Amino acid sequence: MAETREATLYRMVLPDHICPFGVRAKQILQAEGFTVDDRILRSREEVDAFKAEHGVDTTPLVFIDGEQVGGSDALERYLASSAA
């Protein structure tokens, strides 16, 4: 039986803006076979509170196995290094 790979993705989807990096991170995770717990931040207040809570300057933010990986660029590096 194949191992279930799970990731949690926090990304910004505002009424007037969908973060392209969040979309990219979700696509990367799905292409790699992850089940994605897609946590949408729907207002500027939610985004700002999330960034303050996690000590980050930007979204998206990906967690794999409870480990904070980072945004879409960091995700690509993480997956490349874990495949090596």
CSV table of C-alpha atoms in Angstrom, one decimal:
chain,number,residue,atom,x,y,z
A,1,MET,CA,0.0,0.0,0.0
A,2,ALA,CA,1.3,3.5,-0.9
A,3,GLU,CA,2.2,5.9,1.8
A,4,THR,CA,-0.2,8.8,2.2
A,5,ARG,CA,1.7,12.1,1.8
A,6,GLU,CA,0.0,15.1,3.4
A,7,ALA,CA,0.7,18.8,3.4
A,8,THR,CA,-1.0,21.8,4.9
A,9,LEU,CA,-1.0,24.9,2.7
A,10,TYR,CA,-1.9,28.4,3.9
A,11,ARG,CA,-2.6,30.7,1.0
A,12,MET,CA,-4.2,34.1,0.3
A,13,VAL,CA,-7.4,34.2,-1.7
A,14,LEU,CA,-8.8,37.7,-1.3
A,15,PRO,CA,-11.9,39.0,-3.1
A,16,ASP,CA,-9.7,41.0,-5.5
A,17,HIS,CA,-6.5,38.9,-5.6
A,18,ILE,CA,-5.5,35.3,-5.6
A,19,CYS,CA,-1.9,34.8,-4.8
A,20,PRO,CA,-0.2,33.1,-7.7
A,21,PHE,CA,2.5,31.6,-5.5
A,22,GLY,CA,-0.2,29.9,-3.4
A,23,VAL,CA,-1.7,28.5,-6.6
A,24,ARG,CA,1.7,27.3,-7.7
A,25,ALA,CA,2.5,25.7,-4.3
A,26,LYS,CA,-0.8,23.8,-4.5
A,27,GLN,CA,-0.1,22.6,-8.0
A,28,ILE,CA,3.4,21.4,-7.0
A,29,LEU,CA,2.1,19.5,-4.0
A,30,GLN,CA,-0.7,17.8,-6.0
A,31,ALA,CA,1.7,16.9,-8.8
A,32,GLU,CA,4.0,15.3,-6.2
A,33,GLY,CA,1.1,13.2,-4.9
A,34,PHE,CA,0.3,15.0,-1.7
A,35,THR,CA,-3.1,15.3,-0.2
A,36,VAL,CA,-3.4,19.0,0.4
A,37,ASP,CA,-5.2,20.5,3.4
A,38,ASP,CA,-5.8,23.9,1.7
A,39,ARG,CA,-6.3,26.6,4.3
A,40,ILE,CA,-7.5,29.8,2.6
A,41,LEU,CA,-6.8,33.2,4.2
A,42,ARG,CA,-9.8,35.3,2.9
A,43,SER,CA,-9.1,38.8,4.2
A,44,ARG,CA,-6.2,41.1,4.7
A,45,GLU,CA,-6.8,40.9,8.5
A,46,GLU,CA,-6.5,37.0,8.3
A,47,VAL,CA,-3.3,37.3,6.2
A,48,ASP,CA,-1.7,39.8,8.6
A,49,ALA,CA,-2.6,37.8,11.7
A,50,PHE,CA,-1.3,34.6,10.1
A,51,LYS,CA,2.0,36.2,9.1
A,52,ALA,CA,2.5,37.7,12.6
A,53,GLU,CA,1.6,34.3,14.3
A,54,HIS,CA,4.1,32.4,12.2
A,55,GLY,CA,6.8,35.1,12.0
A,56,VAL,CA,6.8,35.2,8.2
A,57,ASP,CA,6.7,38.1,5.8
A,58,THR,CA,4.8,36.4,2.9
A,59,THR,CA,2.3,33.7,2.1
A,60,PRO,CA,1.9,30.9,1.0
A,61,LEU,CA,3.3,28.8,3.8
A,62,VAL,CA,3.6,25.0,3.4
A,63,PHE,CA,3.9,22.4,6.2
A,64,ILE,CA,4.9,18.8,5.5
A,65,ASP,CA,4.7,16.3,8.4
A,66,GLY,CA,4.3,19.2,10.8
A,67,GLU,CA,7.6,20.8,9.5
A,68,GLN,CA,7.4,24.4,8.2
A,69,VAL,CA,8.8,24.2,4.7
A,70,GLY,CA,8.2,27.8,3.5
A,71,GLY,CA,6.7,29.2,0.3
A,72,SER,CA,6.6,27.9,-3.2
A,73,ASP,CA,10.3,28.4,-3.9
A,74,ALA,CA,11.3,26.8,-0.6
A,75,LEU,CA,8.9,23.9,-1.4
A,76,GLU,CA,10.6,23.2,-4.7
A,77,ARG,CA,14.0,23.2,-3.0
A,78,TYR,CA,12.6,20.9,-0.2
A,79,LEU,CA,11.2,18.4,-2.7
A,80,ALA,CA,14.4,18.5,-4.8
A,81,SER,CA,16.6,17.8,-1.8
A,82,SER,CA,14.3,15.0,-0.5
A,83,ALA,CA,14.4,13.3,-3.9
A,84,ALA,CA,18.2,13.3,-4.0
